[in-house]
Amino acid sequence: MKSLAELAAIRDKMKGKVGIRADHDDDTRIVVGMATCGIAAGARPVLNAFVELAAKHTEKHVSVTQTGCIGICQYEPVVEVMEPGKDKVTYVKMTAEKAAEVFEKHICGGKVVTEYTIGTAHK
Amino acid sequence: MKQLSENILDIAENSVKARASLIEIILEENPLLNTLSIEIRDNGCGMDNETLERVTNPFYTTRTTRKVGLGIPFFKMGAEMTGGTFHIESKVGQGTVIGTMYHTDHVDFIPLGDIASTLMTLIGGAPEIDFVYKHTRGEKEVLLDTRQLRETLGDISLDTPEVLIWIRDYINEMYDAFNN
């Protein structure tokens, strides 16, 4: 059974890390659309898959955030990946499975998963 | 929406946008009457009467990216389809209360689903806000209060991925006991 003692252990573990990197400007940002359109299309498991992967790969310095509707509701769930110094990549019609693939190939491997991008979906 | 927990996420996001500092999500089941009520209360900016009258209209929205707003209409429809009810009260400067009641034995009742993911998403998206989640059925209760978690966490933020995963697992374990 989960306990507050376990949460205290997470706190103590994190405390050691906070001091090392105060500045998050070089983080990779993953932004998931979380308006009604996103949620109805299944954005919640996509977001939480990314949170889980970010927790597993702390060395990648990934921050996962949420945004509202960006106006392309027919392509939801929409995910934007922003790496410092690089062009933004927009992934569309995402699922938790595709999120795992994007994390592995793009975030860890440095290679954009072109088949899930909006450019490919448009064709 | 395929799960009520997705409606809850969507509606509570309105409270986040209303700059609430406390959002309470209260679920009460009555197994004798086969009903479930959901209420989401916030202390955000609230709405004037004119806005309040328009929010259940799908062609009203505050968003600028498109012309329809389906969050509240979906929530209301989901309850009314089971023969249940919907209510909303709001006061400028004080906050908003929005709630539904469902007949859980109705064929159109959709399940609560993955509420742990909803809470993980809400808390991760707005770690500065306090959330209280309470689900009761008779003597049984599932309760999460981020104010209590903050006491343990000190200056570690609630949106730390490891913390969010702990919150999700904690809720799921409480539900295992709740449902058995």
PDB file of C-alpha atoms in Angstrom:
ATOM      1  CA  MET A   1       0.000   0.000   0.000  1.00  0.00           C
ATOM      2  CA  LYS A   2       1.249   3.465  -0.940  1.00  0.00           C
ATOM      3  CA  SER A   3       1.991   5.657   2.034  1.00  0.00           C
ATOM      4  CA  LEU A   4       3.006   9.217   2.803  1.00  0.00           C
ATOM      5  CA  ALA A   5       6.348   7.776   3.932  1.00  0.00           C
ATOM      6  CA  GLU A   6       6.930   6.731   0.338  1.00  0.00           C
ATOM      7  CA  LEU A   7       6.128  10.270  -0.799  1.00  0.00           C
ATOM      8  CA  ALA A   8       8.644  11.591   1.734  1.00  0.00           C
ATOM      9  CA  ALA A   9      11.247   9.262   0.203  1.00  0.00           C
ATOM     10  CA  ILE A  10      10.535  10.749  -3.255  1.00  0.00           C
ATOM     11  CA  ARG A  11      10.945  14.227  -1.748  1.00  0.00           C
ATOM     12  CA  ASP A  12      14.323  13.340  -0.249  1.00  0.00           C
ATOM     13  CA  LYS A  13      15.496  11.836  -3.524  1.00  0.00           C
ATOM     14  CA  MET A  14      14.393  14.932  -5.485  1.00  0.00           C
ATOM     15  CA  LYS A  15      15.983  17.346  -3.037  1.00  0.00           C
ATOM     16  CA  GLY A  16      19.395  16.075  -4.022  1.00  0.00           C
ATOM     17  CA  LYS A  17      18.660  16.834  -7.665  1.00  0.00           C
ATOM     18  CA  VAL A  18      17.034  20.247  -7.471  1.00  0.00           C
ATOM     19  CA  GLY A  19      20.215  22.105  -6.607  1.00  0.00           C
ATOM     20  CA  ILE A  20      22.174  20.743  -9.545  1.00  0.00           C
ATOM     21  CA  ARG A  21      20.002  22.166 -12.291  1.00  0.00           C
ATOM     22  CA  ALA A  22      18.209  25.332 -11.302  1.00  0.00           C
ATOM     23  CA  ASP A  23      17.784  26.508 -14.863  1.00  0.00           C
ATOM     24  CA  HIS A  24      15.425  24.634 -17.184  1.00  0.00           C
ATOM     25  CA  ASP A  25      16.033  26.642 -20.357  1.00  0.00           C
ATOM     26  CA  ASP A  26      17.745  23.715 -22.052  1.00  0.00           C
ATOM     27  CA  ASP A  27      14.849  21.335 -21.346  1.00  0.00           C
ATOM     28  CA  THR A  28      13.002  19.639 -24.157  1.00  0.00           C
ATOM     29  CA  ARG A  29       9.354  20.596 -23.888  1.00  0.00           C
ATOM     30  CA  ILE A  30       6.508  18.252 -24.762  1.00  0.00           C
ATOM     31  CA  VAL A  31       3.179  20.071 -24.942  1.00  0.00           C
ATOM     32  CA  VAL A  32      -0.121  18.179 -25.093  1.00  0.00           C
ATOM     33  CA  GLY A  33      -3.432  19.819 -26.106  1.00  0.00           C
ATOM     34  CA  MET A  34      -5.920  19.364 -23.255  1.00  0.00           C
ATOM     35  CA  ALA A  35      -9.076  21.243 -24.243  1.00  0.00           C
ATOM     36  CA  THR A  36     -12.455  19.489 -24.718  1.00  0.00           C
ATOM     37  CA  CYS A  37     -11.435  18.444 -28.240  1.00  0.00           C
ATOM     38  CA  GLY A  38      -8.165  16.907 -27.026  1.00  0.00           C
ATOM     39  CA  ILE A  39      -9.686  15.134 -24.032  1.00  0.00           C
ATOM     40  CA  ALA A  40     -12.567  13.699 -26.091  1.00  0.00           C
ATOM     41  CA  ALA A  41     -10.080  12.394 -28.666  1.00  0.00           C
ATOM     42  CA  GLY A  42      -8.004  10.630 -25.974  1.00  0.00           C
ATOM     43  CA  ALA A  43      -5.302  13.129 -24.946  1.00  0.00           C
ATOM     44  CA  ARG A  44      -5.268  12.089 -21.290  1.00  0.00           C
ATOM     45  CA  PRO A  45      -3.490   8.726 -21.733  1.00  0.00           C
ATOM     46  CA  VAL A  46      -1.084  10.386 -24.193  1.00  0.00           C
ATOM     47  CA  LEU A  47      -0.132  13.056 -21.667  1.00  0.00           C
ATOM     48  CA  ASN A  48       0.288  10.553 -18.874  1.00  0.00           C
ATOM     49  CA  ALA A  49       2.414   8.257 -21.033  1.00  0.00           C
ATOM     50  CA  PHE A  50       4.804  11.166 -21.602  1.00  0.00           C
ATOM     51  CA  VAL A  51       4.852  12.003 -17.866  1.00  0.00           C
ATOM     52  CA  GLU A  52       5.748   8.419 -17.097  1.00  0.00           C
ATOM     53  CA  LEU A  53       8.521   8.358 -19.720  1.00  0.00           C
ATOM     54  CA  ALA A  54       9.900  11.694 -18.486  1.00  0.00           C
ATOM     55  CA  ALA A  55      10.058  10.252 -14.970  1.00  0.00           C
ATOM     56  CA  LYS A  56      11.859   7.169 -16.258  1.00  0.00           C
ATOM     57  CA  HIS A  57      14.384   9.160 -18.314  1.00  0.00           C
ATOM     58  CA  THR A  58      15.284  12.073 -16.041  1.00  0.00           C
ATOM     59  CA  GLU A  59      18.650  12.347 -17.825  1.00  0.00           C
ATOM     60  CA  LYS A  60      16.799  13.613 -20.938  1.00  0.00           C
ATOM     61  CA  HIS A  61      15.573  16.731 -19.064  1.00  0.00           C
ATOM     62  CA  VAL A  62      12.084  16.623 -20.523  1.00  0.00           C
ATOM     63  CA  SER A  63       9.257  18.748 -19.194  1.00  0.00           C
ATOM     64  CA  VAL A  64       5.705  17.754 -20.056  1.00  0.00           C
ATOM     65  CA  THR A  65       3.102  20.520 -20.092  1.00  0.00           C
ATOM     66  CA  GLN A  66      -0.484  21.072 -21.186  1.00  0.00           C
ATOM     67  CA  THR A  67      -2.111  23.638 -23.413  1.00  0.00           C
ATOM     68  CA  GLY A  68      -5.625  24.480 -24.578  1.00  0.00           C
ATOM     69  CA  CYS A  69      -7.104  24.138 -28.038  1.00  0.00           C
ATOM     70  CA  ILE A  70      -4.742  25.235 -30.788  1.00  0.00           C
ATOM     71  CA  GLY A  71      -7.444  25.143 -33.464  1.00  0.00           C
ATOM     72  CA  ILE A  72      -6.781  21.872 -35.284  1.00  0.00           C
ATOM     73  CA  CYS A  73      -9.365  19.820 -33.399  1.00  0.00           C
ATOM     74  CA  GLN A  74      -9.721  17.260 -36.209  1.00  0.00           C
ATOM     75  CA  TYR A  75      -6.113  16.181 -35.589  1.00  0.00           C
ATOM     76  CA  GLU A  76      -6.382  15.727 -31.810  1.00  0.00           C
ATOM     77  CA  PRO A  77      -4.694  14.443 -29.718  1.00  0.00           C
ATOM     78  CA  VAL A  78      -2.007  16.922 -30.778  1.00  0.00           C
ATOM     79  CA  VAL A  79       1.492  16.921 -29.266  1.00  0.00           C
ATOM     80  CA  GLU A  80       4.206  19.514 -29.870  1.00  0.00           C
ATOM     81  CA  VAL A  81       7.854  18.722 -29.230  1.00  0.00           C
ATOM     82  CA  MET A  82      10.122  21.710 -28.733  1.00  0.00           C
ATOM     83  CA  GLU A  83      13.835  21.141 -28.441  1.00  0.00           C
ATOM     84  CA  PRO A  84      16.107  24.091 -27.774  1.00  0.00           C
ATOM     85  CA  GLY A  85      17.618  25.410 -31.016  1.00  0.00           C
ATOM     86  CA  LYS A  86      15.404  23.239 -33.235  1.00  0.00           C
ATOM     87  CA  ASP A  87      12.141  23.696 -35.133  1.00  0.00           C
ATOM     88  CA  LYS A  88       8.955  22.679 -33.338  1.00  0.00           C
ATOM     89  CA  VAL A  89       7.584  19.285 -34.382  1.00  0.00           C
ATOM     90  CA  THR A  90       3.794  18.766 -34.301  1.00  0.00           C
ATOM     91  CA  TYR A  91       2.531  15.200 -33.926  1.00  0.00           C
ATOM     92  CA  VAL A  92      -1.143  14.471 -34.583  1.00  0.00           C
ATOM     93  CA  LYS A  93      -3.750  11.788 -33.814  1.00  0.00           C
ATOM     94  CA  MET A  94      -1.553  10.511 -31.037  1.00  0.00           C
ATOM     95  CA  THR A  95      -2.065   7.487 -28.783  1.00  0.00           C
ATOM     96  CA  ALA A  96      -0.144   6.251 -25.728  1.00  0.00           C
ATOM     97  CA  GLU A  97       1.601   3.691 -27.988  1.00  0.00           C
ATOM     98  CA  LYS A  98       2.671   6.363 -30.493  1.00  0.00           C
ATOM     99  CA  ALA A  99       3.843   8.504 -27.558  1.00  0.00           C
ATOM    100  CA  ALA A 100       6.199   5.731 -26.459  1.00  0.00           C
ATOM    101  CA  GLU A 101       7.542   5.457 -29.999  1.00  0.00           C
ATOM    102  CA  VAL A 102       8.053   9.222 -30.312  1.00  0.00           C
ATOM    103  CA  PHE A 103       9.831   9.308 -26.971  1.00  0.00           C
ATOM    104  CA  GLU A 104      12.152   6.487 -27.944  1.00  0.00           C
ATOM    105  CA  LYS A 105      12.945   7.587 -31.508  1.00  0.00           C
ATOM    106  CA  HIS A 106      12.715  11.372 -31.298  1.00  0.00           C
ATOM    107  CA  ILE A 107      13.555  12.368 -27.713  1.00  0.00           C
ATOM    108  CA  CYS A 108      16.085   9.608 -27.049  1.00  0.00           C
ATOM    109  CA  GLY A 109      17.226   8.852 -30.613  1.00  0.00           C
ATOM    110  CA  GLY A 110      17.106  12.351 -32.122  1.00  0.00           C
ATOM    111  CA  LYS A 111      15.075  11.222 -35.131  1.00  0.00           C
ATOM    112  CA  VAL A 112      11.660  12.779 -35.890  1.00  0.00           C
ATOM    113  CA  VAL A 113       8.910  10.170 -36.421  1.00  0.00           C
ATOM    114  CA  THR A 114       7.760  11.712 -39.697  1.00  0.00           C
ATOM    115  CA  GLU A 115       4.772   9.420 -40.248  1.00  0.00           C
ATOM    116  CA  TYR A 116       2.948  10.854 -37.196  1.00  0.00           C
ATOM    117  CA  THR A 117       3.628  14.509 -37.948  1.00  0.00           C
ATOM    118  CA  ILE A 118       1.028  16.974 -39.164  1.00  0.00           C
ATOM    119  CA  GLY A 119       2.922  17.362 -42.454  1.00  0.00           C
ATOM    120  CA  THR A 120       2.323  13.701 -43.271  1.00  0.00           C
ATOM    121  CA  ALA A 121      -1.313  13.740 -42.036  1.00  0.00           C
ATOM    122  CA  HIS A 122      -2.089  16.670 -44.343  1.00  0.00           C
ATOM    123  CA  LYS A 123      -1.092  14.785 -47.504  1.00  0.00           C
TER     124      LYS A 123
ATOM    125  CA  MET B   1     -16.393  11.459 -23.836  1.00  0.00           C
ATOM    126  CA  LYS B   2     -16.106   7.765 -23.080  1.00  0.00           C
ATOM    127  CA  GLN B   3     -15.637   8.114 -19.312  1.00  0.00           C
ATOM    128  CA  LEU B   4     -17.102  10.470 -16.704  1.00  0.00           C
ATOM    129  CA  SER B   5     -13.551  11.051 -15.471  1.00  0.00           C
ATOM    130  CA  GLU B   6     -12.847  12.742 -18.830  1.00  0.00           C
ATOM    131  CA  ASN B   7     -15.833  15.060 -18.305  1.00  0.00           C
ATOM    132  CA  ILE B   8     -14.499  15.815 -14.815  1.00  0.00           C
ATOM    133  CA  LEU B   9     -11.072  16.677 -16.243  1.00  0.00           C
ATOM    134  CA  ASP B  10     -12.614  18.939 -18.854  1.00  0.00           C
ATOM    135  CA  ILE B  11     -14.904  20.772 -16.401  1.00  0.00           C
ATOM    136  CA  ALA B  12     -12.192  21.173 -13.758  1.00  0.00           C
ATOM    137  CA  GLU B  13      -9.939  22.744 -16.413  1.00  0.00           C
ATOM    138  CA  ASN B  14     -12.517  25.567 -16.508  1.00  0.00           C
ATOM    139  CA  SER B  15     -11.898  26.086 -12.776  1.00  0.00           C
ATOM    140  CA  VAL B  16      -8.143  26.201 -13.441  1.00  0.00           C
ATOM    141  CA  LYS B  17      -8.709  28.869 -16.092  1.00  0.00           C
ATOM    142  CA  ALA B  18     -10.922  30.771 -13.646  1.00  0.00           C
ATOM    143  CA  ARG B  19      -7.769  31.135 -11.487  1.00  0.00           C
ATOM    144  CA  ALA B  20      -9.158  29.185  -8.545  1.00  0.00           C
ATOM    145  CA  SER B  21      -6.812  28.419  -5.657  1.00  0.00           C
ATOM    146  CA  LEU B  22      -8.941  25.499  -4.445  1.00  0.00           C
ATOM    147  CA  ILE B  23     -10.899  23.031  -6.570  1.00  0.00           C
ATOM    148  CA  GLU B  24     -13.044  20.390  -4.908  1.00  0.00           C
ATOM    149  CA  ILE B  25     -14.345  17.368  -6.795  1.00  0.00           C
ATOM    150  CA  ILE B  26     -16.985  15.533  -4.786  1.00  0.00           C
ATOM    151  CA  LEU B  27     -18.628  12.260  -5.833  1.00  0.00           C
ATOM    152  CA  GLU B  28     -21.418  10.631  -3.862  1.00  0.00           C
ATOM    153  CA  GLU B  29     -22.953   7.305  -4.688  1.00  0.00           C
ATOM    154  CA  ASN B  30     -26.230   6.083  -3.336  1.00  0.00           C
ATOM    155  CA  PRO B  31     -26.370   2.330  -3.940  1.00  0.00           C
ATOM    156  CA  LEU B  32     -29.982   2.098  -2.721  1.00  0.00           C
ATOM    157  CA  LEU B  33     -31.258   4.620  -5.234  1.00  0.00           C
ATOM    158  CA  ASN B  34     -28.669   3.694  -7.909  1.00  0.00           C
ATOM    159  CA  THR B  35     -27.523   7.287  -8.239  1.00  0.00           C
ATOM    160  CA  LEU B  36     -24.185   9.035  -8.510  1.00  0.00           C
ATOM    161  CA  SER B  37     -23.722  12.747  -8.043  1.00  0.00           C
ATOM    162  CA  ILE B  38     -20.669  14.704  -9.133  1.00  0.00           C
ATOM    163  CA  GLU B  39     -19.985  18.238  -7.984  1.00  0.00           C
ATOM    164  CA  ILE B  40     -17.028  20.445  -8.919  1.00  0.00           C
ATOM    165  CA  ARG B  41     -16.612  23.536  -6.743  1.00  0.00           C
ATOM    166  CA  ASP B  42     -14.052  26.268  -7.196  1.00  0.00           C
ATOM    167  CA  ASN B  43     -13.200  29.633  -5.677  1.00  0.00           C
ATOM    168  CA  GLY B  44     -12.225  31.140  -9.025  1.00  0.00           C
ATOM    169  CA  CYS B  45     -13.394  34.335 -10.697  1.00  0.00           C
ATOM    170  CA  GLY B  46     -16.998  33.159 -11.204  1.00  0.00           C
ATOM    171  CA  MET B  47     -19.415  34.328 -13.892  1.00  0.00           C
ATOM    172  CA  ASP B  48     -22.091  36.991 -14.173  1.00  0.00           C
ATOM    173  CA  ASN B  49     -25.704  35.940 -14.793  1.00  0.00           C
ATOM    174  CA  GLU B  50     -25.535  36.668 -18.492  1.00  0.00           C
ATOM    175  CA  THR B  51     -22.531  34.378 -19.010  1.00  0.00           C
ATOM    176  CA  LEU B  52     -24.048  31.743 -16.752  1.00  0.00           C
ATOM    177  CA  GLU B  53     -27.147  31.554 -18.938  1.00  0.00           C
ATOM    178  CA  ARG B  54     -25.030  31.006 -22.032  1.00  0.00           C
ATOM    179  CA  VAL B  55     -22.556  28.362 -20.899  1.00  0.00           C
ATOM    180  CA  THR B  56     -24.836  25.402 -21.577  1.00  0.00           C
ATOM    181  CA  ASN B  57     -25.225  26.565 -25.172  1.00  0.00           C
ATOM    182  CA  PRO B  58     -22.717  24.746 -27.430  1.00  0.00           C
ATOM    183  CA  PHE B  59     -22.388  27.871 -29.549  1.00  0.00           C
ATOM    184  CA  TYR B  60     -20.963  29.866 -26.668  1.00  0.00           C
ATOM    185  CA  THR B  61     -17.261  29.674 -25.818  1.00  0.00           C
ATOM    186  CA  THR B  62     -14.540  31.878 -24.366  1.00  0.00           C
ATOM    187  CA  ARG B  63     -11.949  30.338 -26.616  1.00  0.00           C
ATOM    188  CA  THR B  64     -10.697  32.269 -29.609  1.00  0.00           C
ATOM    189  CA  THR B  65      -9.509  29.356 -31.741  1.00  0.00           C
ATOM    190  CA  ARG B  66     -12.982  28.213 -32.735  1.00  0.00           C
ATOM    191  CA  LYS B  67     -16.635  28.990 -32.314  1.00  0.00           C
ATOM    192  CA  VAL B  68     -18.039  26.121 -30.261  1.00  0.00           C
ATOM    193  CA  GLY B  69     -17.646  25.160 -26.601  1.00  0.00           C
ATOM    194  CA  LEU B  70     -18.744  21.643 -25.807  1.00  0.00           C
ATOM    195  CA  GLY B  71     -17.355  21.009 -22.317  1.00  0.00           C
ATOM    196  CA  ILE B  72     -20.392  21.984 -20.238  1.00  0.00           C
ATOM    197  CA  PRO B  73     -22.965  20.829 -22.857  1.00  0.00           C
ATOM    198  CA  PHE B  74     -21.343  17.345 -22.899  1.00  0.00           C
ATOM    199  CA  PHE B  75     -21.338  17.164 -19.096  1.00  0.00           C
ATOM    200  CA  LYS B  76     -25.012  18.188 -18.917  1.00  0.00           C
ATOM    201  CA  MET B  77     -26.059  15.840 -21.717  1.00  0.00           C
ATOM    202  CA  GLY B  78     -24.310  12.858 -20.119  1.00  0.00           C
ATOM    203  CA  ALA B  79     -26.357  13.281 -16.944  1.00  0.00           C
ATOM    204  CA  GLU B  80     -29.669  14.030 -18.626  1.00  0.00           C
ATOM    205  CA  MET B  81     -29.351  10.997 -20.887  1.00  0.00           C
ATOM    206  CA  THR B  82     -29.565   8.793 -17.776  1.00  0.00           C
ATOM    207  CA  GLY B  83     -32.660  10.653 -16.562  1.00  0.00           C
ATOM    208  CA  GLY B  84     -30.463  12.620 -14.182  1.00  0.00           C
ATOM    209  CA  THR B  85     -29.986  16.325 -13.583  1.00  0.00           C
ATOM    210  CA  PHE B  86     -27.516  19.165 -14.042  1.00  0.00           C
ATOM    211  CA  HIS B  87     -26.995  22.330 -12.025  1.00  0.00           C
ATOM    212  CA  ILE B  88     -24.661  25.284 -12.079  1.00  0.00           C
ATOM    213  CA  GLU B  89     -24.351  28.271  -9.745  1.00  0.00           C
ATOM    214  CA  SER B  90     -21.787  31.015  -9.928  1.00  0.00           C
ATOM    215  CA  LYS B  91     -21.008  34.364  -8.367  1.00  0.00           C
ATOM    216  CA  VAL B  92     -18.487  36.877  -9.683  1.00  0.00           C
ATOM    217  CA  GLY B  93     -15.501  37.012  -7.375  1.00  0.00           C
ATOM    218  CA  GLN B  94     -16.610  33.979  -5.352  1.00  0.00           C
ATOM    219  CA  GLY B  95     -16.523  30.950  -7.614  1.00  0.00           C
ATOM    220  CA  THR B  96     -18.588  28.347  -9.366  1.00  0.00           C
ATOM    221  CA  VAL B  97     -20.337  25.125  -8.411  1.00  0.00           C
ATOM    222  CA  ILE B  98     -21.293  22.749 -11.198  1.00  0.00           C
ATOM    223  CA  GLY B  99     -22.863  19.370 -10.680  1.00  0.00           C
ATOM    224  CA  THR B 100     -24.623  16.411 -12.196  1.00  0.00           C
ATOM    225  CA  MET B 101     -26.672  13.478 -10.982  1.00  0.00           C
ATOM    226  CA  TYR B 102     -26.803  10.155 -12.844  1.00  0.00           C
ATOM    227  CA  HIS B 103     -29.003   7.090 -12.657  1.00  0.00           C
ATOM    228  CA  THR B 104     -26.262   4.478 -12.633  1.00  0.00           C
ATOM    229  CA  ASP B 105     -28.612   1.659 -13.665  1.00  0.00           C
ATOM    230  CA  HIS B 106     -29.609   3.484 -16.863  1.00  0.00           C
ATOM    231  CA  VAL B 107     -28.320   2.016 -20.126  1.00  0.00           C
ATOM    232  CA  ASP B 108     -26.777   5.360 -21.133  1.00  0.00           C
ATOM    233  CA  PHE B 109     -24.744   5.731 -17.932  1.00  0.00           C
ATOM    234  CA  ILE B 110     -21.067   5.811 -18.841  1.00  0.00           C
ATOM    235  CA  PRO B 111     -18.496   4.564 -16.312  1.00  0.00           C
ATOM    236  CA  LEU B 112     -16.313   6.811 -14.173  1.00  0.00           C
ATOM    237  CA  GLY B 113     -13.221   5.248 -15.741  1.00  0.00           C
ATOM    238  CA  ASP B 114      -9.679   6.260 -14.972  1.00  0.00           C
ATOM    239  CA  ILE B 115     -10.108   8.970 -12.343  1.00  0.00           C
ATOM    240  CA  ALA B 116      -6.483   8.547 -11.186  1.00  0.00           C
ATOM    241  CA  SER B 117      -5.296   9.732 -14.613  1.00  0.00           C
ATOM    242  CA  THR B 118      -7.656  12.691 -14.440  1.00  0.00           C
ATOM    243  CA  LEU B 119      -6.235  13.782 -11.075  1.00  0.00           C
ATOM    244  CA  MET B 120      -2.666  13.217 -12.255  1.00  0.00           C
ATOM    245  CA  THR B 121      -3.406  15.420 -15.285  1.00  0.00           C
ATOM    246  CA  LEU B 122      -5.110  18.183 -13.295  1.00  0.00           C
ATOM    247  CA  ILE B 123      -2.466  18.350 -10.569  1.00  0.00           C
ATOM    248  CA  GLY B 124       0.366  18.143 -13.117  1.00  0.00           C
ATOM    249  CA  GLY B 125      -1.162  20.946 -15.161  1.00  0.00           C
ATOM    250  CA  ALA B 126      -1.764  23.277 -12.231  1.00  0.00           C
ATOM    251  CA  PRO B 127       0.566  22.321  -9.360  1.00  0.00           C
ATOM    252  CA  GLU B 128       0.016  25.660  -7.610  1.00  0.00           C
ATOM    253  CA  ILE B 129      -3.701  24.931  -7.122  1.00  0.00           C
ATOM    254  CA  ASP B 130      -5.050  22.802  -4.289  1.00  0.00           C
ATOM    255  CA  PHE B 131      -7.326  19.929  -5.181  1.00  0.00           C
ATOM    256  CA  VAL B 132      -9.616  17.951  -2.938  1.00  0.00           C
ATOM    257  CA  TYR B 133     -11.036  14.748  -4.394  1.00  0.00           C
ATOM    258  CA  LYS B 134     -13.621  12.838  -2.395  1.00  0.00           C
ATOM    259  CA  HIS B 135     -15.712   9.858  -3.478  1.00  0.00           C
ATOM    260  CA  THR B 136     -18.090   8.314  -0.975  1.00  0.00           C
ATOM    261  CA  ARG B 137     -20.376   5.286  -1.034  1.00  0.00           C
ATOM    262  CA  GLY B 138     -21.990   4.694   2.341  1.00  0.00           C
ATOM    263  CA  GLU B 139     -19.194   4.245   4.864  1.00  0.00           C
ATOM    264  CA  LYS B 140     -16.531   3.881   2.190  1.00  0.00           C
ATOM    265  CA  GLU B 141     -14.435   6.780   1.028  1.00  0.00           C
ATOM    266  CA  VAL B 142     -11.616   7.702  -1.347  1.00  0.00           C
ATOM    267  CA  LEU B 143      -9.984  10.989  -0.341  1.00  0.00           C
ATOM    268  CA  LEU B 144      -7.072  12.979  -1.699  1.00  0.00           C
ATOM    269  CA  ASP B 145      -6.168  16.484  -0.512  1.00  0.00           C
ATOM    270  CA  THR B 146      -3.123  18.105  -2.095  1.00  0.00           C
ATOM    271  CA  ARG B 147      -2.717  20.375   0.967  1.00  0.00           C
ATOM    272  CA  GLN B 148      -1.835  17.269   2.933  1.00  0.00           C
ATOM    273  CA  LEU B 149       0.605  16.108   0.237  1.00  0.00           C
ATOM    274  CA  ARG B 150       2.271  19.536   0.253  1.00  0.00           C
ATOM    275  CA  GLU B 151       3.010  19.184   3.969  1.00  0.00           C
ATOM    276  CA  THR B 152       5.014  16.071   3.197  1.00  0.00           C
ATOM    277  CA  LEU B 153       6.600  17.386  -0.004  1.00  0.00           C
ATOM    278  CA  GLY B 154       7.890  20.703   1.351  1.00  0.00           C
ATOM    279  CA  ASP B 155       9.350  22.670  -1.557  1.00  0.00           C
ATOM    280  CA  ILE B 156       9.195  19.786  -4.048  1.00  0.00           C
ATOM    281  CA  SER B 157       6.512  20.682  -6.598  1.00  0.00           C
ATOM    282  CA  LEU B 158       3.435  18.512  -7.116  1.00  0.00           C
ATOM    283  CA  ASP B 159       4.139  18.379 -10.857  1.00  0.00           C
ATOM    284  CA  THR B 160       7.355  16.412 -10.378  1.00  0.00           C
ATOM    285  CA  PRO B 161       6.763  13.335 -12.605  1.00  0.00           C
ATOM    286  CA  GLU B 162       7.648  10.876  -9.805  1.00  0.00           C
ATOM    287  CA  VAL B 163       5.156  12.603  -7.503  1.00  0.00           C
ATOM    288  CA  LEU B 164       2.405  12.483 -10.144  1.00  0.00           C
ATOM    289  CA  ILE B 165       2.963   8.776 -10.648  1.00  0.00           C
ATOM    290  CA  TRP B 166       2.799   8.243  -6.882  1.00  0.00           C
ATOM    291  CA  ILE B 167      -0.518  10.159  -6.786  1.00  0.00           C
ATOM    292  CA  ARG B 168      -1.951   8.002  -9.570  1.00  0.00           C
ATOM    293  CA  ASP B 169      -0.901   4.753  -7.899  1.00  0.00           C
ATOM    294  CA  TYR B 170      -2.133   5.983  -4.494  1.00  0.00           C
ATOM    295  CA  ILE B 171      -5.604   6.742  -5.905  1.00  0.00           C
ATOM    296  CA  ASN B 172      -5.770   3.402  -7.688  1.00  0.00           C
ATOM    297  CA  GLU B 173      -4.892   1.562  -4.477  1.00  0.00           C
ATOM    298  CA  MET B 174      -7.566   3.453  -2.547  1.00  0.00           C
ATOM    299  CA  TYR B 175     -10.060   2.413  -5.236  1.00  0.00           C
ATOM    300  CA  ASP B 176      -9.006  -1.235  -4.955  1.00  0.00           C
ATOM    301  CA  ALA B 177     -10.075  -1.111  -1.297  1.00  0.00           C
ATOM    302  CA  PHE B 178     -13.149   1.005  -2.122  1.00  0.00           C
ATOM    303  CA  ASN B 179     -14.445  -1.458  -4.697  1.00  0.00           C
ATOM    304  CA  ASN B 180     -13.864  -4.627  -2.663  1.00  0.00           C
TER     305      ASN B 180
END
